[in-house]
Coordinates of C-alpha atoms in Angstrom, one line a residue:
M96 CA 36.5 110.7 196.5
G97 CA 33.6 113.1 197.5
E98 CA 31.0 113.6 200.0
H99 CA 29.2 110.1 199.4
M100 CA 32.1 108.2 201.2
P101 CA 31.7 106.7 204.8
I102 CA 32.4 109.2 207.4
D103 CA 34.4 106.9 209.1
L104 CA 36.4 104.0 207.3
V105 CA 38.4 101.7 209.8
L106 CA 41.1 99.4 208.2
V107 CA 42.1 96.4 210.5
R108 CA 45.5 94.2 209.3
H109 CA 44.6 90.7 210.7
G110 CA 46.8 89.3 213.5
E111 CA 50.0 87.3 213.3
S112 CA 49.4 84.3 210.9
E113 CA 51.1 81.1 210.4
G114 CA 52.8 82.5 207.5
N115 CA 54.1 85.4 209.2
L116 CA 55.6 83.4 212.1
A117 CA 57.2 80.9 209.6
Q118 CA 58.6 84.1 207.6
S119 CA 60.0 85.7 210.9
K120 CA 61.7 82.4 211.9
S121 CA 63.3 82.0 208.5
V122 CA 64.8 85.5 208.5
K123 CA 66.4 84.1 212.0
G124 CA 67.7 80.9 210.2
D125 CA 64.9 78.7 211.2
E126 CA 63.6 76.8 208.1
S127 CA 61.6 74.1 210.2
A128 CA 58.1 75.3 209.2
W129 CA 58.8 75.2 205.2
K130 CA 60.1 71.7 205.4
M131 CA 56.7 70.5 207.0
D132 CA 55.3 69.0 203.6
E133 CA 51.5 70.0 204.8
F134 CA 52.5 73.7 205.6
K135 CA 54.2 73.8 202.6
A136 CA 51.6 72.6 200.4
R137 CA 49.0 75.0 202.3
H138 CA 47.9 77.7 199.8
T139 CA 48.7 81.2 201.4
S140 CA 45.0 81.9 201.9
L141 CA 44.2 79.2 204.0
Y142 CA 46.9 80.5 207.1
R143 CA 45.4 80.4 210.3
L144 CA 46.3 82.6 213.1
T145 CA 48.8 82.0 215.5
D146 CA 48.1 82.5 219.3
I147 CA 49.9 85.7 219.3
G148 CA 47.7 86.8 216.3
R149 CA 44.4 85.7 218.4
D150 CA 45.7 88.1 221.2
Q151 CA 46.4 90.9 218.7
A152 CA 42.9 90.5 217.4
G153 CA 41.4 90.6 220.8
Y154 CA 43.2 94.0 221.4
A155 CA 42.0 95.6 218.1
G156 CA 38.8 94.6 218.9
K157 CA 38.8 96.0 222.6
W158 CA 40.5 99.4 221.1
L159 CA 37.6 99.7 218.4
R160 CA 34.8 99.2 221.0
K161 CA 36.1 101.6 223.2
N162 CA 37.4 104.4 220.7
V163 CA 35.1 104.0 217.6
G164 CA 31.7 102.0 218.8
A165 CA 29.5 100.2 216.4
F166 CA 29.7 99.9 212.6
D167 CA 26.9 100.3 209.9
K168 CA 28.8 98.0 207.9
Y169 CA 31.4 95.4 208.2
Y170 CA 33.7 93.7 205.7
C171 CA 36.5 91.4 205.6
S172 CA 38.9 89.7 203.3
E173 CA 37.8 85.6 202.5
Y174 CA 41.4 84.8 203.5
T175 CA 41.1 82.3 206.6
R176 CA 43.4 84.7 208.8
A177 CA 41.5 87.8 207.9
M178 CA 38.0 86.2 208.5
E179 CA 39.6 84.6 212.1
T180 CA 40.7 88.1 213.0
A181 CA 37.1 89.6 212.1
A182 CA 35.5 87.2 214.1
L183 CA 37.6 87.7 217.3
L184 CA 37.3 91.2 217.2
N185 CA 34.1 90.8 219.0
L186 CA 31.8 93.4 217.0
E187 CA 28.3 93.1 216.0
G188 CA 28.6 92.3 212.4
P189 CA 27.3 90.6 210.2
W190 CA 30.3 90.4 208.1
I191 CA 30.5 90.6 204.3
S192 CA 33.3 88.5 202.9
D193 CA 34.8 90.1 200.2
F194 CA 37.6 88.6 197.9
F195 CA 38.6 92.2 196.4
L196 CA 40.1 92.9 200.0
R197 CA 42.5 89.6 199.6
E198 CA 46.3 90.1 200.1
R199 CA 48.5 91.0 197.3
D200 CA 49.0 87.9 195.2
Q201 CA 52.8 86.7 195.5
G202 CA 52.7 84.5 192.6
Q203 CA 55.6 81.9 192.7
F204 CA 57.0 83.9 195.9
A205 CA 54.0 82.4 198.0
S206 CA 54.5 79.4 200.1
M207 CA 58.3 79.8 200.1
S208 CA 60.5 81.5 202.5
K209 CA 62.6 84.5 201.7
A210 CA 65.7 82.0 201.8
E211 CA 64.1 79.7 199.3
R212 CA 63.4 82.9 196.9
L213 CA 67.0 83.7 197.2
K214 CA 68.1 80.6 196.1
Q215 CA 65.5 79.6 193.3
F216 CA 65.3 83.1 191.8
S217 CA 67.9 85.1 190.1
D218 CA 69.6 87.8 192.0
E219 CA 68.2 89.9 189.3
V220 CA 64.5 89.4 190.1
V221 CA 65.5 90.1 193.8
S222 CA 67.2 93.1 193.0
K223 CA 64.3 94.4 191.3
R224 CA 62.1 93.9 193.9
D225 CA 64.1 95.7 196.2
Q226 CA 64.9 98.6 193.5
D227 CA 61.4 99.2 193.0
P228 CA 59.0 97.7 195.4
F229 CA 56.0 99.6 194.1
Y230 CA 55.9 98.4 190.5
F231 CA 58.0 94.9 191.1
C232 CA 55.7 92.1 190.2
P233 CA 56.7 88.7 191.9
P234 CA 56.5 85.9 189.0
G235 CA 53.1 85.3 188.3
G236 CA 52.1 87.6 190.9
E237 CA 50.8 91.1 191.1
S238 CA 52.7 94.5 192.1
I239 CA 51.4 97.0 194.8
A240 CA 50.3 99.2 192.1
N241 CA 48.1 96.1 190.5
A242 CA 46.8 95.6 194.0
C243 CA 45.5 99.4 194.3
L244 CA 43.2 98.8 191.2
R245 CA 41.4 96.3 193.6
V246 CA 41.6 98.7 196.4
N247 CA 39.9 101.5 194.2
R248 CA 37.1 99.0 193.2
V249 CA 36.2 98.5 197.0
L250 CA 36.5 102.4 197.4
S251 CA 34.1 102.7 194.7
E252 CA 31.6 100.1 196.2
L253 CA 31.9 101.8 199.5
R254 CA 30.9 105.2 197.8
N255 CA 27.9 103.6 196.3
E256 CA 26.5 101.4 199.1
C257 CA 27.8 103.2 202.4
P258 CA 27.5 107.2 202.0
G259 CA 27.8 108.4 205.3
F260 CA 28.4 105.1 207.1
K261 CA 30.7 104.1 209.6
V262 CA 32.5 101.2 207.8
V263 CA 34.9 98.5 209.3
C264 CA 37.5 96.4 206.8
V265 CA 39.8 93.7 208.0
C266 CA 42.1 93.1 205.6
H267 CA 46.0 92.8 204.8
G268 CA 49.2 94.2 205.1
N269 CA 49.9 95.3 201.5
M270 CA 46.0 96.2 200.9
M271 CA 46.4 98.7 203.8
W272 CA 49.2 100.0 202.0
G273 CA 47.0 100.4 198.6
F274 CA 44.3 102.0 200.6
R275 CA 46.8 104.6 201.9
L276 CA 48.2 105.2 198.5
C277 CA 44.7 105.7 196.9
I278 CA 43.0 107.7 200.0
E279 CA 46.0 109.9 200.5
H280 CA 47.0 110.3 196.8
M281 CA 50.3 109.1 198.1
N282 CA 53.2 108.9 195.4
Q283 CA 55.5 106.1 194.6
E284 CA 58.4 107.9 196.3
K285 CA 56.5 108.4 199.7
Y286 CA 55.7 104.8 199.7
R287 CA 59.3 103.8 199.2
E288 CA 60.3 106.0 201.9
L289 CA 57.5 105.0 204.4
N290 CA 57.5 101.1 203.8
S291 CA 61.3 101.1 204.3
H292 CA 61.2 102.8 207.7
A293 CA 60.4 100.3 211.0
A294 CA 58.6 103.3 212.4
T295 CA 56.3 103.2 209.8
K296 CA 55.3 99.6 209.3
L297 CA 51.9 98.4 209.6
V298 CA 52.7 95.4 211.9
N299 CA 50.1 92.6 212.4
G300 CA 46.8 94.3 214.1
T301 CA 47.4 97.7 213.2
I302 CA 44.4 99.8 213.1
I303 CA 43.9 102.6 210.2
H304 CA 41.2 105.0 211.0
Y305 CA 40.2 107.4 208.4
T306 CA 37.2 110.1 209.0
R307 CA 35.5 112.8 207.5
R308 CA 34.9 114.2 210.8
N309 CA 37.4 117.1 212.0
P310 CA 38.4 115.8 215.6
K311 CA 38.6 119.3 216.8
T312 CA 35.4 120.9 215.9
G313 CA 33.3 117.9 214.6
E314 CA 32.6 119.4 211.5
I315 CA 32.3 117.1 208.5
S316 CA 34.1 117.3 205.5
A317 CA 33.9 116.0 201.8
T318 CA 36.6 113.8 201.8
L319 CA 38.5 111.7 204.0
D320 CA 40.8 114.3 205.6
W321 CA 42.0 113.0 208.8
M322 CA 43.4 109.6 210.0
R323 CA 45.2 107.7 212.9
I324 CA 47.2 104.8 212.9
I325 CA 46.9 102.4 216.1
C326 CA 48.9 99.4 217.0
P327 CA 46.5 98.4 220.0
W328 CA 48.8 95.4 221.6
D329 CA 51.9 98.1 221.8
E330 CA 51.5 101.7 221.5
S331 CA 55.2 102.4 220.8
K332 CA 54.5 100.7 217.3
S333 CA 51.2 103.3 216.8
V334 CA 52.6 105.2 213.8
H335 CA 50.0 108.2 214.3
P336 CA 48.4 107.5 218.0
T337 CA 46.3 110.7 217.4
F338 CA 44.6 112.1 214.4
V339 CA 46.7 114.0 211.8
R340 CA 45.5 115.9 208.9
I341 CA 46.2 114.3 205.6
H342 CA 48.1 116.4 203.3
R343 CA 47.7 115.3 199.2
P344 CA 50.4 116.7 197.5
T345 CA 50.3 118.9 194.4
W346 CA 53.2 120.3 192.4
T347 CA 53.5 123.3 190.3
N348 CA 55.4 123.3 186.7
E349 CA 58.7 124.2 188.4
E350 CA 58.4 121.5 191.2
L351 CA 57.4 118.8 188.4
L352 CA 60.6 119.5 186.6
K353 CA 62.7 119.8 189.6
R354 CA 61.5 116.2 190.5
V355 CA 62.4 115.2 186.7
Q356 CA 65.8 116.7 187.1
V357 CA 66.8 113.7 189.7
V358 CA 66.4 111.3 186.7
P359 CA 69.6 111.4 184.5
Q360 CA 68.6 111.3 180.8
L361 CA 70.3 108.5 178.9
L362 CA 69.2 109.2 175.5
N363 CA 68.5 112.4 173.2
N364 CA 68.0 113.3 169.5
T365 CA 70.8 113.8 167.4
P366 CA 71.3 117.2 165.7
D367 CA 70.1 115.8 162.4
E368 CA 66.9 114.5 163.9
L369 CA 66.4 118.0 165.1
K370 CA 67.3 119.7 162.0
E371 CA 64.5 117.2 160.2
L372 CA 62.0 118.4 162.8
K373 CA 62.6 122.1 162.4
E374 CA 62.2 121.8 158.4
G375 CA 58.7 119.5 158.7
N376 CA 60.2 115.9 158.0
V377 CA 59.1 114.4 160.9
S378 CA 58.8 110.8 159.2
A379 CA 62.2 109.8 160.7
G380 CA 61.2 111.1 164.1
E381 CA 57.6 109.0 164.0
P382 CA 57.3 107.6 167.6
D383 CA 57.6 103.6 168.3
N384 CA 54.0 103.2 170.3
T385 CA 55.6 100.1 171.8
F386 CA 56.3 102.0 174.9

């Protein structure tokens, strides 16, 4: 991710949608939205913004116009809630609708309240989601890891078409995590840690601003090295209200082994297998390439 990237890349999560509202009500025990046949039958890509969501989009647009200014390229997800948010930002445009920015596919979990998911799917499926939110794939859907492949496709396009530009993308919560994972080289342990804490949630209307420009000196670096994460409608929900330097971790051999040691080993070779290896008879130990 070198010097051909945009100088500024701004991501905006859409405002509160009908789906967000229905899920928040469901968590509080109100399943009324999911009992509406018309709402239940609506594909998640067609959710509109709520009045609160439209207000959040307005706040985001006002913040962008004041703190970032005009952009060179404007992208948005083709999902209804993202397009509505993009329009209500009241930026110059024109907008490019990109289906690679669509939300993570929830498969059979889509158009279903969290309570319904618990009823219809086994405890094993739900517990797998809680144990490994990074690799978990809903039945018929995609994991966060899968979604990162689409993010890399978008970043490749930006590298080719928007070098040195100022770019804004309106997308979705899971996709914004995908951008964070790819741009910041975030590992899955860090993702699990951040995604599980309320203080680091990317709430509706959140803005992530990546830049190659050092905010203190104005010097342009080869990579997107600085970021801030803003919630324009409630500053207390801003994860990083001012620019912070992105730390992309690397590890020594010793540090890698230390990370490995936290995972208990469950299987190992027998003494006879080790003896065969030492004697040069490796036929019995040929690997099963299934894994």
